[in-house]
PDB file of C-alpha atoms in Angstrom:
ATOM      1  CA  MET A 294      17.979 -93.018 -55.853  1.00 92.00           C
ATOM      2  CA  LEU A 295      19.170 -89.703 -54.454  1.00 91.00           C
ATOM      3  CA  ALA A 296      18.622 -87.942 -57.777  1.00 93.00           C
ATOM      4  CA  PHE A 297      15.113 -89.368 -57.962  1.00 96.00           C
ATOM      5  CA  ALA A 298      14.349 -88.239 -54.396  1.00 95.00           C
ATOM      6  CA  ILE A 299      15.593 -84.717 -55.160  1.00 95.00           C
ATOM      7  CA  THR A 300      13.618 -84.612 -58.404  1.00 96.00           C
ATOM      8  CA  GLN A 301      10.524 -85.745 -56.534  1.00 97.00           C
ATOM      9  CA  LEU A 302      10.909 -82.972 -53.941  1.00 96.00           C
ATOM     10  CA  VAL A 303      11.291 -80.308 -56.622  1.00 96.00           C
ATOM     11  CA  ALA A 304       8.453 -81.700 -58.757  1.00 97.00           C
ATOM     12  CA  THR A 305       6.180 -82.097 -55.757  1.00 96.00           C
ATOM     13  CA  GLY A 306       6.771 -78.466 -54.827  1.00 95.00           C
ATOM     14  CA  ILE A 307       5.920 -77.305 -58.348  1.00 96.00           C
ATOM     15  CA  ALA A 308       2.815 -79.492 -58.494  1.00 97.00           C
ATOM     16  CA  HIS A 309       1.737 -78.480 -54.991  1.00 96.00           C
ATOM     17  CA  SER A 310       1.903 -74.763 -55.764  1.00 95.00           C
ATOM     18  CA  TYR A 311       0.393 -75.006 -59.252  1.00 96.00           C
ATOM     19  CA  LEU A 312      -2.407 -77.415 -58.384  1.00 96.00           C
ATOM     20  CA  GLY A 313      -3.222 -75.544 -55.191  1.00 95.00           C
ATOM     21  CA  GLU A 314      -3.700 -72.316 -57.129  1.00 94.00           C
ATOM     22  CA  ARG A 315      -5.563 -73.963 -59.977  1.00 94.00           C
ATOM     23  CA  TYR A 316      -7.913 -76.313 -58.140  1.00 94.00           C
ATOM     24  CA  ILE A 317      -8.124 -75.309 -54.494  1.00 93.00           C
ATOM     25  CA  PHE A 318      -7.765 -71.554 -54.194  1.00 93.00           C
ATOM     26  CA  ILE A 319      -9.866 -70.669 -57.238  1.00 91.00           C
ATOM     27  CA  ARG A 320     -12.788 -72.642 -55.843  1.00 92.00           C
ATOM     28  CA  LEU A 321     -12.230 -71.612 -52.246  1.00 91.00           C
ATOM     29  CA  PHE A 322     -11.978 -67.911 -53.021  1.00 90.00           C
ATOM     30  CA  LYS A 323     -15.193 -67.911 -55.085  1.00 88.00           C
ATOM     31  CA  ARG A 324     -17.084 -68.718 -51.916  1.00 84.00           C
ATOM     32  CA  GLY A 325     -18.565 -65.769 -50.119  1.00 79.00           C
ATOM     33  CA  ASP A 326     -18.061 -67.091 -46.621  1.00 82.00           C
ATOM     34  CA  LEU A 327     -14.331 -66.734 -46.067  1.00 82.00           C
ATOM     35  CA  PRO A 328     -13.522 -65.539 -42.566  1.00 81.00           C
ATOM     36  CA  LYS A 329     -12.610 -61.885 -42.315  1.00 78.00           C
ATOM     37  CA  LEU A 330      -9.469 -61.728 -40.268  1.00 74.00           C
ATOM     38  CA  SER A 331      -8.204 -58.454 -38.829  1.00 75.00           C
ATOM     39  CA  ALA A 332      -7.437 -56.958 -42.240  1.00 72.00           C
ATOM     40  CA  GLY A 333     -10.392 -58.421 -44.169  1.00 81.00           C
ATOM     41  CA  THR A 334     -10.862 -61.228 -46.676  1.00 85.00           C
ATOM     42  CA  GLU A 335      -7.884 -60.194 -48.828  1.00 86.00           C
ATOM     43  CA  PHE A 336      -5.676 -60.729 -45.797  1.00 88.00           C
ATOM     44  CA  THR A 337      -7.269 -64.155 -45.298  1.00 88.00           C
ATOM     45  CA  LYS A 338      -6.628 -65.066 -48.934  1.00 90.00           C
ATOM     46  CA  GLY A 339      -3.057 -63.829 -48.778  1.00 91.00           C
ATOM     47  CA  THR A 340      -2.369 -65.712 -45.562  1.00 91.00           C
ATOM     48  CA  LEU A 341      -3.724 -68.945 -47.021  1.00 92.00           C
ATOM     49  CA  ARG A 342      -1.669 -68.474 -50.173  1.00 93.00           C
ATOM     50  CA  PHE A 343       1.632 -67.735 -48.487  1.00 93.00           C
ATOM     51  CA  ALA A 344       1.226 -70.592 -46.003  1.00 94.00           C
ATOM     52  CA  TRP A 345       0.462 -72.946 -48.881  1.00 95.00           C
ATOM     53  CA  HIS A 346       3.428 -71.886 -50.999  1.00 95.00           C
ATOM     54  CA  LEU A 347       5.778 -71.828 -48.018  1.00 94.00           C
ATOM     55  CA  THR A 348       5.632 -75.625 -48.092  1.00 94.00           C
ATOM     56  CA  THR A 349       7.130 -75.564 -51.579  1.00 95.00           C
ATOM     57  CA  VAL A 350      10.022 -73.381 -50.438  1.00 95.00           C
ATOM     58  CA  ALA A 351      10.698 -75.734 -47.517  1.00 95.00           C
ATOM     59  CA  TRP A 352      10.691 -78.765 -49.833  1.00 95.00           C
ATOM     60  CA  TRP A 353      13.101 -77.040 -52.201  1.00 95.00           C
ATOM     61  CA  GLY A 354      15.426 -76.207 -49.321  1.00 94.00           C
ATOM     62  CA  LEU A 355      15.314 -79.863 -48.284  1.00 94.00           C
ATOM     63  CA  ALA A 356      16.012 -80.897 -51.886  1.00 95.00           C
ATOM     64  CA  TYR A 357      19.043 -78.639 -51.982  1.00 94.00           C
ATOM     65  CA  LEU A 358      20.370 -80.121 -48.735  1.00 93.00           C
ATOM     66  CA  ALA A 359      19.897 -83.625 -50.157  1.00 93.00           C
ATOM     67  CA  PHE A 360      21.673 -82.548 -53.356  1.00 93.00           C
ATOM     68  CA  THR A 361      24.576 -81.082 -51.381  1.00 91.00           C
ATOM     69  CA  ALA A 362      24.816 -84.182 -49.197  1.00 90.00           C
ATOM     70  CA  GLY A 363      25.105 -86.284 -52.349  1.00 90.00           C
ATOM     71  CA  TYR A 364      28.547 -84.801 -52.977  1.00 84.00           C
ATOM     72  CA  GLY A 365      30.002 -85.643 -49.597  1.00 86.00           C
ATOM     73  CA  PRO A 366      29.706 -84.519 -46.022  1.00 89.00           C
ATOM     74  CA  VAL A 367      27.626 -81.423 -45.422  1.00 88.00           C
ATOM     75  CA  SER A 368      29.161 -78.927 -43.033  1.00 90.00           C
ATOM     76  CA  LYS A 369      27.252 -77.100 -40.337  1.00 91.00           C
ATOM     77  CA  ASP A 370      27.895 -73.882 -42.237  1.00 92.00           C
ATOM     78  CA  GLN A 371      26.334 -75.314 -45.396  1.00 91.00           C
ATOM     79  CA  VAL A 372      23.244 -76.371 -43.447  1.00 93.00           C
ATOM     80  CA  ARG A 373      23.008 -72.924 -41.842  1.00 94.00           C
ATOM     81  CA  THR A 374      23.383 -71.269 -45.240  1.00 94.00           C
ATOM     82  CA  VAL A 375      20.598 -73.330 -46.815  1.00 94.00           C
ATOM     83  CA  MET A 376      18.337 -72.813 -43.812  1.00 95.00           C
ATOM     84  CA  GLY A 377      19.122 -69.092 -43.734  1.00 96.00           C
ATOM     85  CA  VAL A 378      18.435 -68.596 -47.427  1.00 95.00           C
ATOM     86  CA  THR A 379      15.261 -70.696 -47.169  1.00 96.00           C
ATOM     87  CA  SER A 380      14.107 -68.520 -44.265  1.00 96.00           C
ATOM     88  CA  LEU A 381      14.822 -65.324 -46.189  1.00 96.00           C
ATOM     89  CA  MET A 382      12.968 -66.674 -49.229  1.00 94.00           C
ATOM     90  CA  SER A 383      10.087 -67.574 -46.915  1.00 95.00           C
ATOM     91  CA  ALA A 384       9.878 -63.942 -45.796  1.00 96.00           C
ATOM     92  CA  ALA A 385       9.018 -62.931 -49.351  1.00 95.00           C
ATOM     93  CA  PHE A 386       5.706 -64.792 -49.272  1.00 94.00           C
ATOM     94  CA  PRO A 387       3.927 -62.948 -46.440  1.00 95.00           C
ATOM     95  CA  LEU A 388       5.427 -59.707 -47.715  1.00 96.00           C
ATOM     96  CA  TYR A 389       4.009 -60.300 -51.184  1.00 95.00           C
ATOM     97  CA  PHE A 390       0.728 -62.108 -50.500  1.00 93.00           C
ATOM     98  CA  THR A 391      -0.394 -59.989 -47.523  1.00 92.00           C
ATOM     99  CA  ARG A 392       1.538 -56.832 -48.412  1.00 92.00           C
ATOM    100  CA  GLY A 393       3.434 -57.234 -45.149  1.00 93.00           C
ATOM    101  CA  LYS A 394       0.337 -57.255 -42.948  1.00 91.00           C
ATOM    102  CA  HIS A 395       1.052 -60.793 -41.742  1.00 92.00           C
ATOM    103  CA  LEU A 396       4.056 -60.155 -39.537  1.00 95.00           C
ATOM    104  CA  SER A 397       5.672 -63.574 -39.944  1.00 95.00           C
ATOM    105  CA  TRP A 398       8.049 -61.983 -42.463  1.00 97.00           C
ATOM    106  CA  ILE A 399       9.811 -60.318 -39.529  1.00 97.00           C
ATOM    107  CA  ALA A 400      10.513 -63.679 -37.895  1.00 97.00           C
ATOM    108  CA  PHE A 401      11.646 -65.233 -41.194  1.00 97.00           C
ATOM    109  CA  ILE A 402      14.065 -62.374 -41.845  1.00 98.00           C
ATOM    110  CA  ALA A 403      15.387 -62.514 -38.282  1.00 98.00           C
ATOM    111  CA  VAL A 404      15.884 -66.286 -38.423  1.00 97.00           C
ATOM    112  CA  GLY A 405      17.505 -66.088 -41.854  1.00 96.00           C
ATOM    113  CA  ALA A 406      19.847 -63.289 -40.827  1.00 97.00           C
ATOM    114  CA  LEU A 407      20.806 -65.012 -37.569  1.00 96.00           C
ATOM    115  CA  LEU A 408      21.495 -68.316 -39.326  1.00 96.00           C
ATOM    116  CA  LEU A 409      23.623 -66.630 -41.969  1.00 96.00           C
ATOM    117  CA  ALA A 410      25.457 -64.582 -39.349  1.00 95.00           C
ATOM    118  CA  SER A 411      26.146 -67.706 -37.284  1.00 94.00           C
ATOM    119  CA  ARG A 412      28.301 -69.233 -40.009  1.00 90.00           C
ATOM    120  CA  ARG A 413      32.026 -69.248 -39.486  1.00 80.00           C
ATOM    121  CA  SER A 414      33.984 -66.674 -41.402  1.00 62.00           C
ATOM    122  CA  PRO A 415      36.333 -68.048 -44.078  1.00 55.00           C
TER     123      PRO A 415
END
């Protein structure tokens, strides 16, 4: 059951990202009435894209935690590591999709670095 749950999280993330790009964003971005946020419509598109794909990263982080838990107790340090890496990976999306104009990447990097730094040294 655990393996199926993990597989479902990974597959759902893949499907969510792929189908969102293929069927939602293509149609949405063809419209001429997207709101122009502070940096214009490209910023709006990038913000929508990174927020959409961020869900996939979160699901994959959850899948990894479930996978790790399947092999025994999960330590606080393991949880912090997965959360820290997931946060750092999340920073890549606003950096890429908005070319850094959406400043959430700063928070994701800070959270990721703090979580990784909070682990106990071996």
